[in-house]
Amino acid sequence: MHQAFIDYLKKTGLNDLELQRIEKVIIPRKLRRRQYLLQEGEIARYNCFVVSGCLRMFHLSKSGTEHILRFAIENYWLSDYESYHAGKPSKCFIEALEDCELILITKEDLDLLCNDIPNLRMLKDNWEVQCSDASQNRILSIISETPEERYARFLQTNPHVFNRVPLHMVASYLGMSRKTISRIRQSYGR
Amino acid sequence: MHQAFIDYLKKTGLNDLELQRIEKVIIPRKLRRRQYLLQEGEIARYNCFVVSGCLRMFHLSKSGTEHILRFAIENYWLSDYESYHAGKPSKCFIEALEDCELILITKEDLDLLCNDIPNLRMLKDNWEVQCSDASQNRILSIISETPEERYARFLQTNPHVFNRVPLHMVASYLGMSRKTISRIRQSYGR
DNA sequence: CGATTCTTTGAAAACAGTCAATCTGTGTGG
DNA sequence: CCACACAGATTGACTGTTTTCAAAGAATCG
């Protein structure tokens, strides 16, 4: 099942020997809708590549409200990197929104592999750069734009996510109530 | 003047040879209050280490409002990493809020050095992890907390920044108006 | 078809933003 | 040393928007 993962790696120019080393340590995992990959308090030991499916990472406040920090779909990497990097208990949950096929790698294995395989390291560095750019843009969006603008930006930037997740989760991701997102759609279209 | 920078590097266990290599390529730079290190449209060619002083990076919206993306004080690294990594024109400004002493390194030089000096690479990786953790927490804070809570969190997490920058910039960083931040202080103390 | 999940909607209340004026403290130059 | 300018902080009245809560309407799935 993890052929998609291999293909993804091959695009980056890894040779067969390197591929074999990677295949030795990866852990394929299936998740059904509503299953959790990570729960609050656990340590995120794995970085997770999404072969198929869709997940969300969210935080649960004391008052019981969920706040979505990220979505992940095919070809995304996902983990609670704060927990992953520091080895501390996570403050978040990661939940499958659809049935998922995932590839897990422990931080130890991935770090070792990255030391020996420059192309893999590049891949990882690129992903991290992408993430940090996305974070910065998201921060700017939240502090500077109106709800309308944020909605429009999300729709434009993440159409593939938008079409797969319930609207109230988009609202949660954008930091607005579902009432507000409904109102926007009314005037803004769709 | 860049002795502080050398000391900072030494703490990470670099040897003298490595230090010499680094010293060859760094560019000391002084900025006076209100001077810009980077302006919108320019490419962020440098990563910048703050020896002394305080800076802000902000975005200027079409309507003329400034939105602060980050502050930097002593021992922080700073750049518009979106521009820095991709070599694209920046959407932001970086401005000195006080007279500053900085150490600049071009991306090319830093990348080369990091390839040869594992300790330096670790240093850089650590900084990036810190940044991404901070971003994630900031996002969570904005989408899940009330202005009061965000204010309190900033006060607690960044007291050294808080005491050095004008209040309306804290407001801008937190994504609220100065009216709101004033109101909070009235009830919340100070 | 029944049950669950998702989306919209209404009315009331809470809240934050705008604008403009005032107040404060700092520092500069005459 | 004083006067003035300047940047920063607070305040008030008003406006507009968002949240809350709850309930009803759609849509989807087994």
CSV table of C-alpha atoms in Angstrom, one decimal, chain A:
chain,number,residue,atom,x,y,z
A,1,MET,CA,0.0,0.0,0.0
A,2,HIS,CA,2.8,2.4,0.5
A,3,GLN,CA,3.7,2.5,-3.1
A,4,ALA,CA,2.5,6.0,-3.2
A,5,PHE,CA,5.0,6.9,-0.6
A,6,ILE,CA,7.8,5.3,-2.6
A,7,ASP,CA,6.8,7.2,-5.7
A,8,TYR,CA,6.8,10.4,-3.7
A,9,LEU,CA,10.3,9.7,-2.5
A,10,LYS,CA,11.5,8.7,-6.0
A,11,LYS,CA,10.6,12.1,-7.4
A,12,THR,CA,13.2,13.6,-5.1
A,13,GLY,CA,15.9,11.5,-6.7
A,14,LEU,CA,16.6,8.9,-4.1
A,15,ASN,CA,18.4,5.8,-5.4
A,16,ASP,CA,17.4,2.2,-4.7
A,17,LEU,CA,19.8,1.6,-1.9
A,18,GLU,CA,18.5,4.6,-0.1
A,19,LEU,CA,14.9,3.6,-0.7
A,20,GLN,CA,15.6,0.2,0.8
A,21,ARG,CA,17.0,1.8,4.0
A,22,ILE,CA,13.9,3.9,4.3
A,23,GLU,CA,11.6,1.0,3.7
A,24,LYS,CA,13.2,-0.9,6.6
A,25,VAL,CA,12.1,1.6,9.2
A,26,ILE,CA,8.8,2.9,8.0
A,27,ILE,CA,5.6,1.8,9.7
A,28,PRO,CA,2.4,1.6,7.6
A,29,ARG,CA,-0.7,2.3,9.5
A,30,LYS,CA,-4.4,2.5,8.7
A,31,LEU,CA,-6.8,4.7,10.5
A,32,ARG,CA,-10.5,4.7,10.3
A,33,ARG,CA,-12.6,7.8,10.4
A,34,ARG,CA,-12.8,9.2,13.9
A,35,GLN,CA,-9.8,7.3,15.1
A,36,TYR,CA,-7.0,9.2,16.8
A,37,LEU,CA,-3.4,9.2,15.8
A,38,LEU,CA,-2.4,11.2,18.8
A,39,GLN,CA,-4.2,12.3,22.0
A,40,GLU,CA,-3.5,15.0,24.4
A,41,GLY,CA,-0.8,14.0,26.9
A,42,GLU,CA,0.9,11.5,24.6
A,43,ILE,CA,4.3,12.2,23.1
A,44,ALA,CA,4.3,12.5,19.3
A,45,ARG,CA,7.0,10.0,18.5
A,46,TYR,CA,6.2,9.8,14.8
A,47,ASN,CA,6.3,12.0,11.9
A,48,CYS,CA,3.5,10.9,9.7
A,49,PHE,CA,3.1,11.0,5.9
A,50,VAL,CA,-0.4,10.9,4.5
A,51,VAL,CA,-0.8,8.4,1.7
A,52,SER,CA,-4.5,8.8,1.5
A,53,GLY,CA,-7.2,10.4,3.6
A,54,CYS,CA,-7.6,13.5,5.7
A,55,LEU,CA,-6.8,14.4,9.2
A,56,ARG,CA,-7.0,17.3,11.6
A,57,MET,CA,-4.9,18.4,14.5
A,58,PHE,CA,-6.8,20.4,17.1
A,59,HIS,CA,-6.5,21.7,20.6
A,60,LEU,CA,-9.3,21.2,23.2
A,61,SER,CA,-9.7,24.2,25.5
A,62,LYS,CA,-10.8,23.8,29.1
A,63,SER,CA,-14.2,25.1,28.1
A,64,GLY,CA,-14.6,22.2,25.7
A,65,THR,CA,-14.1,24.1,22.4
A,66,GLU,CA,-12.0,22.6,19.7
A,67,HIS,CA,-9.5,24.8,17.8
A,68,ILE,CA,-8.0,23.4,14.6
A,69,LEU,CA,-4.3,24.0,14.1
A,70,ARG,CA,-3.8,22.2,10.9
A,71,PHE,CA,-5.4,19.9,8.3
A,72,ALA,CA,-3.5,17.2,6.4
A,73,ILE,CA,-4.3,15.5,3.2
A,74,GLU,CA,-2.4,13.3,0.7
A,75,ASN,CA,1.3,14.0,0.5
A,76,TYR,CA,1.3,16.1,3.6
A,77,TRP,CA,3.5,15.4,6.6
A,78,LEU,CA,1.9,15.8,10.0
A,79,SER,CA,2.7,15.6,13.6
A,80,ASP,CA,2.5,17.8,16.6
A,81,TYR,CA,6.0,19.2,16.0
A,82,GLU,CA,6.2,20.9,19.3
A,83,SER,CA,5.9,17.5,21.0
A,84,TYR,CA,7.8,15.7,18.3
A,85,HIS,CA,10.9,17.9,18.5
A,86,ALA,CA,11.0,18.4,22.3
A,87,GLY,CA,9.7,15.0,23.3
A,88,LYS,CA,7.2,16.6,25.6
A,89,PRO,CA,3.5,15.6,26.0
A,90,SER,CA,1.3,17.0,23.3
A,91,LYS,CA,-1.4,19.5,24.0
A,92,CYS,CA,-3.3,18.4,21.0
A,93,PHE,CA,-5.2,15.6,19.3
A,94,ILE,CA,-4.8,14.3,15.8
A,95,GLU,CA,-7.9,12.7,14.4
A,96,ALA,CA,-8.8,11.1,11.1
A,97,LEU,CA,-11.6,12.8,9.3
A,98,GLU,CA,-11.7,10.0,6.7
A,99,ASP,CA,-10.3,6.6,6.6
A,100,CYS,CA,-6.6,7.0,6.2
A,101,GLU,CA,-3.5,5.3,5.0
A,102,LEU,CA,-0.4,6.6,6.7
A,103,ILE,CA,3.3,6.1,6.9
A,104,LEU,CA,4.9,6.6,10.2
A,105,ILE,CA,8.6,7.2,11.0
A,106,THR,CA,10.0,7.7,14.4
A,107,LYS,CA,12.0,10.9,14.9
A,108,GLU,CA,15.1,8.8,15.7
A,109,ASP,CA,14.9,6.9,12.4
A,110,LEU,CA,14.1,10.0,10.4
A,111,ASP,CA,17.0,12.0,11.9
A,112,LEU,CA,19.4,9.2,11.2
A,113,LEU,CA,18.3,8.8,7.6
A,114,CYS,CA,18.5,12.5,7.0
A,115,ASN,CA,22.1,12.5,8.2
A,116,ASP,CA,23.0,9.9,5.6
A,117,ILE,CA,20.7,10.8,2.7
A,118,PRO,CA,21.1,14.4,1.6
A,119,ASN,CA,18.1,14.2,-0.7
A,120,LEU,CA,15.9,13.2,2.1
A,121,ARG,CA,17.2,15.9,4.3
A,122,MET,CA,16.4,18.4,1.5
A,123,LEU,CA,12.9,17.0,1.3
A,124,LYS,CA,12.4,17.5,5.1
A,125,ASP,CA,13.9,20.9,5.1
A,126,ASN,CA,11.6,21.9,2.2
A,127,TRP,CA,8.6,20.7,4.1
A,128,GLU,CA,9.7,22.7,7.2
A,129,VAL,CA,10.2,25.8,5.2
A,130,GLN,CA,6.7,25.4,3.6
A,131,CYS,CA,5.2,25.0,7.1
A,132,SER,CA,6.9,28.0,8.5
A,133,ASP,CA,5.9,30.1,5.5
A,134,ALA,CA,2.3,28.9,5.8
A,135,SER,CA,2.3,29.7,9.5
A,136,GLN,CA,3.6,33.2,9.0
A,137,ASN,CA,0.9,33.8,6.3
A,138,ARG,CA,-1.7,32.4,8.5
A,139,ILE,CA,-0.7,34.7,11.4
A,140,LEU,CA,-0.7,37.7,9.1
A,141,SER,CA,-4.1,36.7,7.8
A,142,ILE,CA,-5.6,36.4,11.3
A,143,ILE,CA,-4.3,39.6,12.7
A,144,SER,CA,-4.8,41.8,9.6
A,145,GLU,CA,-7.8,40.5,7.6
A,146,THR,CA,-11.5,40.5,8.1
A,147,PRO,CA,-13.3,37.2,8.4
A,148,GLU,CA,-14.5,37.7,4.8
A,149,GLU,CA,-11.0,38.0,3.6
A,150,ARG,CA,-9.8,35.1,5.6
A,151,TYR,CA,-12.5,32.9,4.3
A,152,ALA,CA,-11.7,33.9,0.7
A,153,ARG,CA,-8.0,33.3,1.2
A,154,PHE,CA,-8.6,29.9,2.7
A,155,LEU,CA,-10.9,28.9,-0.1
A,156,GLN,CA,-8.3,30.0,-2.7
A,157,THR,CA,-5.3,28.6,-0.9
A,158,ASN,CA,-6.7,25.3,0.2
A,159,PRO,CA,-9.5,24.4,-2.1
A,160,HIS,CA,-8.7,20.7,-1.8
A,161,VAL,CA,-9.0,20.8,2.0
A,162,PHE,CA,-12.1,23.0,1.9
A,163,ASN,CA,-14.1,20.6,-0.2
A,164,ARG,CA,-13.4,17.7,2.2
A,165,VAL,CA,-14.0,19.0,5.6
A,166,PRO,CA,-17.2,20.2,7.3
A,167,LEU,CA,-17.7,23.9,7.4
A,168,HIS,CA,-17.6,24.3,11.1
A,169,MET,CA,-14.1,23.0,11.0
A,170,VAL,CA,-13.1,25.6,8.5
A,171,ALA,CA,-14.6,28.1,10.9
A,172,SER,CA,-12.6,26.7,13.8
A,173,TYR,CA,-9.4,26.8,11.7
A,174,LEU,CA,-10.0,30.4,10.8
A,175,GLY,CA,-10.9,31.4,14.3
A,176,MET,CA,-14.5,32.4,13.8
A,177,SER,CA,-17.8,31.0,14.8
A,178,ARG,CA,-19.9,29.0,12.4
A,179,LYS,CA,-22.5,31.7,12.6
A,180,THR,CA,-20.0,34.1,11.1
A,181,ILE,CA,-18.9,31.7,8.4
A,182,SER,CA,-22.5,31.1,7.4
A,183,ARG,CA,-23.2,34.8,7.2
A,184,ILE,CA,-20.2,35.3,5.0
A,185,ARG,CA,-21.3,32.6,2.6
A,186,GLN,CA,-24.7,34.1,2.4
A,187,SER,CA,-23.4,37.4,1.1
A,188,TYR,CA,-20.2,36.3,-0.5
A,189,GLY,CA,-21.5,33.5,-2.7
A,190,ARG,CA,-22.2,29.7,-2.4
